[in-house]
């Protein structure tokens, strides 16, 4: 079936630097994308979302970019902090699939002090 | 405001047994979705319920069933447990269950021996 995948399984970043997490998706019918953060022993936490009629959306310290031409999604975290250490998942929705989220395999972000 | 709550936190069962997991959505949310997350992977969609009716089902065997109650809480039942059912079971709630953000609970860790 269609899957959302990630290029990098693990990302090590120095505290204070910016982080970029990438995600490739294959379902061209997907029209809504979400980034979740999952800390050890916890459920996924909503970070930011973007609809397919947008290219960029900004939140607090986070920015999501969507390139529909190459089916690519990225999450940028500014001034990465130790609390940002977690596994990050991108997920997508296809309008025809209702409220079902399709997740990728995740990227682990390790913040070095 | 309380987030999504799930019970129990952890559960250990043996093969062939049956298990019931419970979820209470965020107050005011009418939709509940269930996901299975195997260690090291992204969550996989199992069911979505909205206003007590099933609105979506993932690629899981009939051993998996669920229901939603008038107060919008939900139960996930798994019969004839297999070792491969060992996973974190996540519940997510959303307002209308159609095109809005899903917020996840902490999950129930099920171990099948």
Coordinates of N, CA and C in Angstrom, one line a residue:
Chain A
X1 N 0.8 -1.2 0.0 CA 0.0 0.0 0.0 C 0.9 1.2 0.0
X2 N 0.2 2.4 0.0 CA 1.0 3.6 0.0 C 1.6 3.9 1.4
X3 N 2.8 4.4 1.4 CA 3.5 4.6 2.7 C 4.1 6.0 2.7
X4 N 4.3 6.5 3.9 CA 5.0 7.7 4.1 C 6.4 7.3 4.7
X5 N 7.5 7.6 4.0 CA 8.8 7.1 4.5 C 9.7 8.3 4.8
X6 N 10.8 8.0 5.5 CA 11.8 9.0 5.9 C 13.1 8.6 5.4
X7 N 14.0 9.6 5.1 CA 15.3 9.4 4.5 C 16.3 9.0 5.6
X8 N 16.2 9.6 6.8 CA 17.2 9.4 7.8 C 16.7 8.8 9.0
X9 N 17.1 7.7 9.4 CA 16.6 7.1 10.6 C 17.0 7.8 11.9
X10 N 18.3 8.3 11.9 CA 18.8 9.0 13.1 C 19.5 10.3 12.7
X11 N 19.2 11.3 13.5 CA 19.8 12.6 13.3 C 20.4 13.1 14.6
X12 N 21.7 13.4 14.6 CA 22.4 13.9 15.7 C 22.6 15.4 15.5
X13 N 22.3 16.2 16.4 CA 22.4 17.7 16.2 C 22.9 18.3 17.5
X14 N 23.7 19.3 17.3 CA 24.3 20.1 18.5 C 23.2 21.0 19.0
X15 N 23.2 21.1 20.3 CA 22.2 22.0 21.0 C 22.4 23.4 20.5
X16 N 21.3 24.0 20.1 CA 21.4 25.4 19.6 C 21.4 25.5 18.0
X17 N 21.7 24.4 17.4 CA 21.7 24.3 15.9 C 20.3 24.1 15.5
X18 N 20.1 24.3 14.2 CA 18.8 24.0 13.6 C 18.8 22.5 13.1
X19 N 17.6 21.9 13.2 CA 17.4 20.5 12.7 C 16.5 20.5 11.5
X20 N 16.8 19.6 10.6 CA 15.9 19.4 9.5 C 15.6 17.9 9.4
X21 N 14.3 17.5 9.4 CA 13.9 16.1 9.3 C 13.1 16.0 8.0
X22 N 13.5 15.0 7.2 CA 12.8 14.9 5.9 C 11.9 13.7 5.8
X23 N 11.0 13.8 4.9 CA 10.0 12.7 4.8 C 9.5 12.7 3.3
X24 N 9.5 11.5 2.7 CA 9.0 11.3 1.4 C 7.7 10.6 1.4
X25 N 6.7 11.0 0.6 CA 5.5 10.3 0.6 C 5.2 9.8 -0.8
X26 N 4.4 8.8 -1.0 CA 4.2 8.2 -2.3 C 2.7 8.4 -2.8
X27 N 1.8 8.7 -1.9 CA 0.4 8.8 -2.3 C 0.1 10.2 -2.8
X28 N 0.0 10.4 -4.1 CA -0.2 11.7 -4.7 C -1.6 12.3 -4.3
X29 N -2.5 11.4 -3.8 CA -3.8 11.9 -3.4 C -3.8 12.4 -2.0
X30 N -2.7 12.3 -1.3 CA -2.7 12.8 0.1 C -2.8 14.3 0.1
X31 N -3.6 14.9 1.0 CA -3.9 16.3 0.9 C -3.7 17.0 2.3
X32 N -3.3 16.2 3.3 CA -3.1 16.8 4.6 C -1.9 16.0 5.3
X33 N -1.0 16.8 5.8 CA 0.2 16.2 6.4 C 0.4 16.7 7.8
X34 N 0.9 15.8 8.7 CA 1.1 16.2 10.1 C 2.5 15.7 10.5
X35 N 3.1 16.4 11.4 CA 4.3 16.0 12.1 C 4.0 15.7 13.6
X36 N 4.4 14.5 14.1 CA 4.2 14.2 15.5 C 5.6 13.9 16.1
X37 N 5.7 14.2 17.4 CA 6.9 14.0 18.2 C 6.5 12.9 19.2
X38 N 7.3 11.9 19.3 CA 7.1 10.8 20.3 C 8.3 10.6 21.2
X39 N 8.1 10.9 22.4 CA 9.1 10.7 23.4 C 9.0 9.3 24.0
X40 N 10.0 8.7 24.5 CA 10.0 7.4 25.0 C 8.9 7.1 26.0
X41 N 8.1 6.1 25.8 CA 7.1 5.7 26.7 C 5.8 6.6 26.6
X42 N 5.8 7.5 25.6 CA 4.6 8.3 25.5 C 3.9 8.2 24.1
X43 N 2.7 8.7 24.0 CA 2.1 8.7 22.7 C 2.6 9.8 21.8
X44 N 2.3 9.7 20.5 CA 2.7 10.8 19.6 C 2.0 12.1 20.0
X45 N 2.8 13.2 19.9 CA 2.4 14.5 20.3 C 2.3 15.4 19.0
X46 N 1.2 16.0 18.8 CA 1.0 16.8 17.6 C 2.0 18.0 17.6
X47 N 2.7 18.3 16.5 CA 3.6 19.4 16.4 C 3.0 20.5 15.5
X48 N 2.8 20.1 14.3 CA 2.3 21.0 13.3 C 1.7 20.3 12.1
X49 N 0.8 20.9 11.4 CA 0.2 20.3 10.2 C 0.2 21.3 9.0
X50 N 0.0 20.7 7.8 CA -0.1 21.5 6.6 C -1.0 20.9 5.6
X51 N -1.8 21.7 4.9 CA -2.6 21.1 3.9 C -2.0 21.3 2.6
X52 N -2.4 20.5 1.6 CA -1.7 20.5 0.3 C -1.9 21.7 -0.5
X53 N -2.7 22.7 -0.1 CA -2.8 23.9 -0.8 C -1.8 25.0 -0.3
X54 N -0.9 24.5 0.6 CA 0.1 25.4 1.2 C 1.5 24.8 0.9
X55 N 2.5 25.6 0.9 CA 3.9 25.2 0.7 C 4.7 25.3 2.0
X56 N 4.2 26.1 2.9 CA 5.0 26.4 4.1 C 4.1 26.8 5.2
X57 N 4.4 26.4 6.4 CA 3.6 26.8 7.6 C 4.6 26.9 8.8
X58 N 4.4 27.9 9.6 CA 5.3 28.1 10.7 C 4.6 28.0 12.0
X59 N 5.3 27.5 13.0 CA 4.8 27.4 14.3 C 5.9 28.0 15.3
X60 N 5.8 27.7 16.5 CA 6.8 28.2 17.5 C 8.0 27.3 17.3
X61 N 9.1 27.9 16.8 CA 10.4 27.2 16.6 C 10.3 26.1 15.5
X62 N 9.2 25.8 14.9 CA 9.1 24.8 13.9 C 8.5 25.4 12.6
X63 N 9.0 24.8 11.5 CA 8.5 25.2 10.2 C 8.3 23.9 9.4
X64 N 7.2 23.7 8.7 CA 7.0 22.6 7.9 C 6.9 23.1 6.4
X65 N 7.7 22.4 5.6 CA 7.7 22.7 4.1 C 7.1 21.5 3.4
X66 N 6.3 21.8 2.4 CA 5.7 20.8 1.5 C 6.1 21.0 0.1
X67 N 6.6 20.1 -0.6 CA 6.9 20.1 -2.0 C 6.2 19.0 -2.7
X68 N 5.0 19.4 -3.3 CA 4.2 18.4 -3.9 C 4.7 17.9 -5.2
X69 N 5.6 18.6 -5.8 CA 6.1 18.2 -7.1 C 7.0 16.9 -6.9
X70 N 7.8 16.9 -5.8 CA 8.6 15.8 -5.6 C 8.1 14.9 -4.4
X71 N 6.9 15.2 -3.9 CA 6.3 14.5 -2.8 C 7.2 14.5 -1.6
X72 N 7.6 15.6 -1.1 CA 8.6 15.7 -0.1 C 8.1 16.7 1.0
X73 N 8.3 16.3 2.2 CA 7.8 17.0 3.4 C 9.0 17.2 4.3
X74 N 9.2 18.3 5.0 CA 10.3 18.5 5.9 C 9.8 19.3 7.1
X75 N 10.5 19.0 8.2 CA 10.2 19.7 9.5 C 11.5 20.3 9.9
X76 N 11.5 21.6 10.1 CA 12.7 22.4 10.6 C 12.4 22.8 12.0
X77 N 13.4 22.5 12.8 CA 13.3 22.9 14.2 C 14.5 23.9 14.5
X78 N 14.1 25.1 14.9 CA 15.1 26.2 15.1 C 15.7 26.0 16.5
X79 N 17.0 26.3 16.7 CA 17.6 26.3 18.0 C 17.3 25.1 18.8
X80 N 17.7 24.0 18.3 CA 17.3 22.7 18.9 C 17.7 22.6 20.3
X81 N 16.8 22.1 21.2 CA 17.1 22.0 22.6 C 17.1 20.6 23.0
X82 N 17.6 20.3 24.2 CA 17.7 18.9 24.7 C 16.3 18.3 24.7
X83 N 15.2 19.0 25.0 CA 13.9 18.5 25.1 C 13.3 18.2 23.7
X84 N 14.0 18.5 22.7 CA 13.6 18.1 21.3 C 14.0 16.7 21.0
X85 N 14.8 16.1 21.8 CA 15.3 14.7 21.6 C 14.0 13.8 21.6
X86 N 13.8 13.1 20.6 CA 12.6 12.2 20.5 C 12.6 11.6 19.1
X87 N 11.6 10.8 18.8 CA 11.4 10.2 17.5 C 10.3 11.1 16.8
X88 N 10.5 11.5 15.6 CA 9.6 12.3 14.9 C 9.0 11.5 13.7
X89 N 7.7 11.6 13.6 CA 7.0 10.9 12.5 C 6.2 11.9 11.7
X90 N 6.3 11.7 10.4 CA 5.4 12.4 9.5 C 4.2 11.4 9.2
X91 N 3.1 12.0 9.0 CA 1.9 11.2 8.7 C 1.0 12.0 7.7
X92 N 0.3 11.2 6.9 CA -0.5 11.8 5.8 C -1.9 11.3 5.8
X93 N -2.8 12.1 5.3 CA -4.2 11.7 5.1 C -4.6 11.8 3.6
X94 N -5.3 10.9 3.2 CA -5.9 10.9 1.9 C -7.4 11.2 2.1
X95 N -7.9 12.2 1.4 CA -9.3 12.6 1.5 C -10.2 11.4 1.4
X96 N -9.9 10.5 0.5 CA -10.8 9.3 0.3 C -10.7 8.3 1.4
X97 N -9.7 8.4 2.3 CA -9.5 7.5 3.4 C -10.1 8.0 4.7
X98 N -10.8 9.1 4.6 CA -11.4 9.6 5.8 C -10.4 10.2 6.8
X99 N -10.5 9.7 8.0 CA -9.6 10.2 9.1 C -8.4 9.4 9.4
X100 N -8.2 8.4 8.5 CA -7.1 7.5 8.7 C -5.7 8.2 8.5
X101 N -4.8 8.0 9.4 CA -3.5 8.5 9.3 C -2.5 7.4 8.9
X102 N -1.7 7.7 7.9 CA -0.7 6.8 7.5 C 0.7 7.3 7.9
X103 N 1.4 6.6 8.8 CA 2.7 7.0 9.3 C 3.8 6.4 8.6
X104 N 4.9 7.2 8.6 CA 6.2 6.7 8.2 C 6.9 6.0 9.4
X105 N 8.1 5.5 9.2 CA 8.9 4.8 10.1 C 9.5 5.6 11.2
X106 N 9.6 6.9 11.1 CA 10.2 7.7 12.2 C 11.6 8.1 12.0
X107 N 12.0 9.2 12.5 CA 13.4 9.6 12.6 C 13.7 10.0 14.0
X108 N 14.8 9.4 14.6 CA 15.2 9.7 15.9 C 16.1 10.9 15.9
X109 N 15.8 11.9 16.7 CA 16.7 13.1 16.8 C 17.4 13.1 18.2
X110 N 18.7 13.1 18.2 CA 19.5 13.2 19.4 C 20.2 14.5 19.5
X111 N 19.9 15.2 20.6 CA 20.5 16.5 20.7 C 21.7 16.4 21.7
X112 N 22.9 16.8 21.2 CA 24.1 16.8 21.9 C 24.3 18.1 22.6
X113 N 24.7 18.0 23.9 CA 24.9 19.3 24.7 C 26.2 20.0 24.3
Chain B
X1 N -7.2 21.1 31.0 CA -8.1 20.0 30.4 C -7.4 18.7 30.3
X2 N -8.1 17.6 30.6 CA -7.5 16.3 30.5 C -7.4 16.0 29.0
X3 N -6.3 15.3 28.7 CA -6.1 14.8 27.3 C -6.7 13.4 27.2
X4 N -6.3 12.7 26.2 CA -6.8 11.4 26.0 C -6.3 10.4 27.0
X5 N -7.1 9.7 27.6 CA -6.7 8.7 28.7 C -6.9 7.3 28.2
X6 N -6.0 6.4 28.6 CA -6.1 5.0 28.2 C -5.8 4.1 29.4
X7 N -6.5 3.0 29.4 CA -6.2 2.0 30.5 C -6.3 0.6 30.0
X8 N -5.6 -0.3 30.6 CA -4.5 -0.1 31.5 C -3.2 0.5 30.8
X9 N -2.2 0.8 31.6 CA -1.0 1.3 31.1 C -0.2 0.2 30.5
X10 N -0.1 -0.9 31.2 CA 0.6 -2.1 30.8 C -0.3 -3.3 31.0
X11 N 0.0 -4.3 30.2 CA -0.8 -5.6 30.2 C 0.0 -6.7 29.7
X12 N 0.0 -7.8 30.5 CA 0.7 -9.0 30.0 C -0.3 -10.2 29.9
X13 N -0.4 -10.8 28.7 CA -1.3 -11.9 28.5 C -0.5 -13.0 27.9
X14 N -1.2 -14.2 27.8 CA -0.6 -15.3 27.1 C -1.3 -15.6 25.8
X15 N -0.7 -16.3 24.9 CA -1.3 -16.7 23.6 C -2.6 -17.3 23.8
X16 N -3.6 -16.9 23.0 CA -4.9 -17.5 23.0 C -5.9 -16.7 23.9
X17 N -5.4 -15.9 24.8 CA -6.3 -15.1 25.6 C -6.9 -14.0 24.9
X18 N -7.8 -13.3 25.6 CA -8.5 -12.1 25.0 C -8.2 -10.9 25.9
X19 N -8.2 -9.7 25.2 CA -7.8 -8.5 26.0 C -8.8 -7.4 25.6
X20 N -9.1 -6.5 26.5 CA -9.9 -5.3 26.3 C -9.1 -4.1 26.7
X21 N -9.0 -3.2 25.8 CA -8.3 -1.9 26.1 C -9.3 -0.8 26.1
X22 N -9.1 0.2 26.9 CA -10.1 1.3 27.0 C -9.5 2.7 26.8
X23 N -10.4 3.5 26.3 CA -9.9 4.9 25.9 C -11.0 5.9 26.2
X24 N -10.6 7.0 26.8 CA -11.5 8.1 27.0 C -11.0 9.3 26.2
X25 N -11.8 9.9 25.3 CA -11.3 11.0 24.4 C -11.3 12.3 25.2
X26 N -10.7 13.3 24.5 CA -10.7 14.6 25.1 C -12.2 15.1 25.2
X27 N -12.5 15.8 26.2 CA -13.9 16.3 26.4 C -14.3 17.1 25.2
X28 N -15.5 16.7 24.7 CA -16.0 17.4 23.5 C -15.7 16.7 22.2
X29 N -14.7 15.8 22.2 CA -14.4 15.1 21.0 C -15.3 13.9 20.8
X30 N -15.8 13.7 19.6 CA -16.7 12.6 19.3 C -16.2 11.5 18.5
X31 N -14.9 11.6 18.1 CA -14.3 10.5 17.3 C -13.1 9.9 18.0
X32 N -13.0 8.6 17.9 CA -11.9 7.9 18.5 C -11.3 6.9 17.4
X33 N -10.0 7.0 17.3 CA -9.3 6.0 16.4 C -8.3 5.2 17.2
X34 N -8.1 4.0 16.7 CA -7.1 3.1 17.4 C -6.0 2.8 16.4
X35 N -4.8 2.7 17.0 CA -3.6 2.4 16.2 C -2.8 1.4 16.9
X36 N -2.0 0.6 16.2 CA -1.1 -0.4 16.8 C 0.3 0.1 16.4
X37 N 1.2 0.2 17.4 CA 2.6 0.6 17.1 C 3.5 -0.5 17.6
X38 N 4.1 -1.2 16.7 CA 5.1 -2.2 17.0 C 6.4 -1.5 17.2
X39 N 7.2 -2.0 18.1 CA 8.5 -1.4 18.5 C 9.3 -1.0 17.3
X40 N 9.7 0.2 17.2 CA 10.6 0.6 16.1 C 9.9 1.1 14.8
X41 N 8.6 1.0 14.9 CA 7.8 1.4 13.7 C 6.8 2.5 14.0
X42 N 6.2 3.1 12.9 CA 5.2 4.0 13.1 C 3.9 3.4 13.4
X43 N 2.9 4.1 13.9 CA 1.6 3.5 14.3 C 0.9 3.1 13.0
X44 N 0.1 2.0 13.1 CA -0.7 1.5 12.0 C -2.2 1.6 12.4
X45 N -3.0 2.1 11.5 CA -4.4 2.4 11.7 C -5.2 1.1 11.9
X46 N -6.0 1.0 12.9 CA -6.8 -0.2 13.1 C -8.3 0.1 12.9
X47 N -8.8 1.1 13.6 CA -10.3 1.5 13.5 C -10.5 3.0 13.7
X48 N -11.5 3.5 13.2 CA -12.0 4.8 13.6 C -13.5 4.7 13.9
X49 N -13.9 5.3 15.0 CA -15.3 5.4 15.3 C -15.7 6.9 15.5
X50 N -17.0 7.1 15.1 CA -17.5 8.5 15.2 C -19.0 8.3 15.5
X51 N -19.4 9.0 16.5 CA -20.8 8.9 17.0 C -21.3 7.4 17.0
X52 N -20.4 6.6 17.6 CA -20.7 5.2 17.9 C -20.8 4.3 16.7
X53 N -20.4 4.8 15.5 CA -20.4 4.0 14.3 C -19.0 3.9 13.8
X54 N -18.7 2.7 13.3 CA -17.4 2.5 12.6 C -17.3 3.3 11.3
X55 N -16.3 4.1 11.2 CA -16.1 4.9 10.0 C -14.9 4.4 9.2
X56 N -14.1 3.6 9.7 CA -12.9 3.1 9.0 C -12.3 1.9 9.7
X57 N -11.7 1.1 8.8 CA -11.0 -0.1 9.4 C -9.8 -0.4 8.6
X58 N -8.7 -0.7 9.3 CA -7.4 -1.0 8.7 C -7.3 -2.4 8.3
X59 N -6.1 -2.8 7.9 CA -5.9 -4.2 7.5 C -5.5 -5.1 8.7
X60 N -6.4 -5.3 9.5 CA -6.3 -6.2 10.7 C -7.3 -7.3 10.7
X61 N -6.9 -8.5 11.2 CA -7.9 -9.6 11.2 C -9.1 -9.4 12.0
X62 N -10.1 -10.2 11.8 CA -11.4 -10.1 12.5 C -11.2 -10.3 14.0
X63 N -10.0 -10.8 14.5 CA -9.8 -11.0 15.9 C -9.8 -9.6 16.6
X64 N -9.7 -8.6 15.8 CA -9.7 -7.2 16.4 C -11.1 -6.6 16.2
X65 N -11.6 -6.1 17.3 CA -13.0 -5.4 17.2 C -13.0 -4.2 18.1
X66 N -13.9 -3.4 17.9 CA -14.0 -2.2 18.8 C -15.4 -1.7 18.9
X67 N -15.6 -0.8 19.8 CA -16.9 -0.2 19.9 C -16.8 1.2 20.6
X68 N -17.8 2.0 20.4 CA -17.8 3.3 21.0 C -19.1 3.5 21.8
X69 N -19.0 4.1 22.9 CA -20.1 4.2 23.8 C -20.8 5.6 23.7
X70 N -22.0 5.7 24.3 CA -22.7 7.0 24.2 C -21.9 8.2 24.7
X71 N -21.0 7.9 25.7 CA -20.2 9.0 26.2 C -18.9 9.2 25.4
X72 N -18.8 8.5 24.2 CA -17.7 8.6 23.3 C -16.5 7.9 23.7
X73 N -16.4 7.3 24.8 CA -15.3 6.4 25.2 C -15.4 5.2 24.3
X74 N -14.2 4.5 24.3 CA -14.2 3.3 23.3 C -13.4 2.2 23.9
X75 N -13.7 1.0 23.4 CA -12.9 -0.2 23.8 C -12.4 -0.9 22.6
X76 N -11.2 -1.4 22.7 CA -10.6 -2.2 21.6 C -10.5 -3.6 22.2
X77 N -11.0 -4.6 21.5 CA -10.9 -6.0 21.9 C -10.1 -6.8 20.9
X78 N -9.2 -7.6 21.5 CA -8.4 -8.5 20.6 C -8.6 -9.9 21.2
X79 N -9.1 -10.8 20.3 CA -9.3 -12.2 20.7 C -8.1 -13.1 20.2
X80 N -8.1 -14.3 20.8 CA -7.1 -15.3 20.4 C -5.7 -14.7 20.2
X81 N -5.2 -14.1 21.2 CA -3.9 -13.3 21.1 C -2.8 -14.2 20.5
X82 N -2.0 -13.5 19.7 CA -0.8 -14.1 19.1 C 0.4 -13.3 19.6
X83 N 1.6 -13.9 19.6 CA 2.8 -13.2 20.0 C 3.0 -11.9 19.2
X84 N 2.6 -11.9 18.0 CA 2.8 -10.7 17.1 C 1.8 -9.6 17.5
X85 N 0.9 -9.8 18.4 CA 0.0 -8.7 18.8 C 0.7 -7.9 19.9
X86 N 1.9 -8.3 20.3 CA 2.6 -7.5 21.3 C 3.0 -6.1 20.7
X87 N 2.5 -5.0 21.3 CA 2.7 -3.7 20.7 C 2.2 -2.7 21.7
X88 N 2.4 -1.4 21.3 CA 1.8 -0.3 22.0 C 0.5 0.0 21.3
X89 N -0.6 0.0 22.0 CA -1.9 0.4 21.3 C -2.3 1.8 21.7
X90 N -2.4 2.6 20.7 CA -2.7 4.0 20.8 C -4.1 4.4 20.5
X91 N -4.7 5.2 21.3 CA -6.0 5.8 21.0 C -5.8 7.3 20.7
X92 N -6.5 7.7 19.7 CA -6.5 9.1 19.3 C -7.9 9.7 19.2
X93 N -8.1 10.9 19.7 CA -9.4 11.5 19.6 C -9.4 12.7 18.7
X94 N -10.5 13.0 18.1 CA -10.6 14.2 17.3 C -12.0 14.7 17.4
X95 N -12.2 16.0 17.0 CA -13.4 16.6 17.3 C -14.6 16.0 16.5
X96 N -14.4 16.0 15.1 CA -15.5 15.6 14.3 C -15.2 14.3 13.6
X97 N -14.0 13.9 13.6 CA -13.6 12.6 13.0 C -13.5 12.7 11.5
X98 N -13.6 13.8 10.9 CA -13.6 13.9 9.4 C -12.2 14.4 8.9
X99 N -11.9 15.7 9.2 CA -10.7 16.3 8.6 C -9.9 17.0 9.7
X100 N -10.0 16.7 10.9 CA -9.4 17.5 11.9 C -8.3 16.7 12.6
X101 N -7.5 17.4 13.4 CA -6.3 16.9 14.1 C -6.7 15.8 15.1
X102 N -5.8 14.7 15.1 CA -6.0 13.7 16.0 C -5.0 13.8 17.1
X103 N -5.4 13.7 18.4 CA -4.6 13.8 19.5 C -4.5 12.5 20.2
X104 N -3.3 12.0 20.5 CA -3.0 10.7 21.0 C -3.0 10.6 22.5
X105 N -3.4 9.5 23.0 CA -3.2 9.1 24.4 C -1.8 8.5 24.6
X106 N -1.5 8.1 25.8 CA -0.2 7.6 26.1 C 0.0 6.1 25.7
X107 N -1.1 5.5 25.4 CA -1.0 4.1 24.9 C -1.1 3.1 26.0
X108 N -1.4 1.8 25.6 CA -1.4 0.7 26.4 C -0.3 -0.3 25.9
X109 N 0.6 -0.6 26.7 CA 1.7 -1.6 26.2 C 1.2 -3.0 26.5
X110 N 0.9 -3.8 25.4 CA 0.5 -5.1 25.5 C 1.7 -6.1 25.2
X111 N 1.9 -7.0 26.1 CA 2.9 -8.0 25.9 C 2.2 -9.4 25.9
X112 N 2.4 -10.1 24.9 CA 1.8 -11.5 24.7 C 2.9 -12.5 24.9
X113 N 2.8 -13.4 25.9 CA 3.9 -14.4 26.1 C 3.4 -15.8 25.6

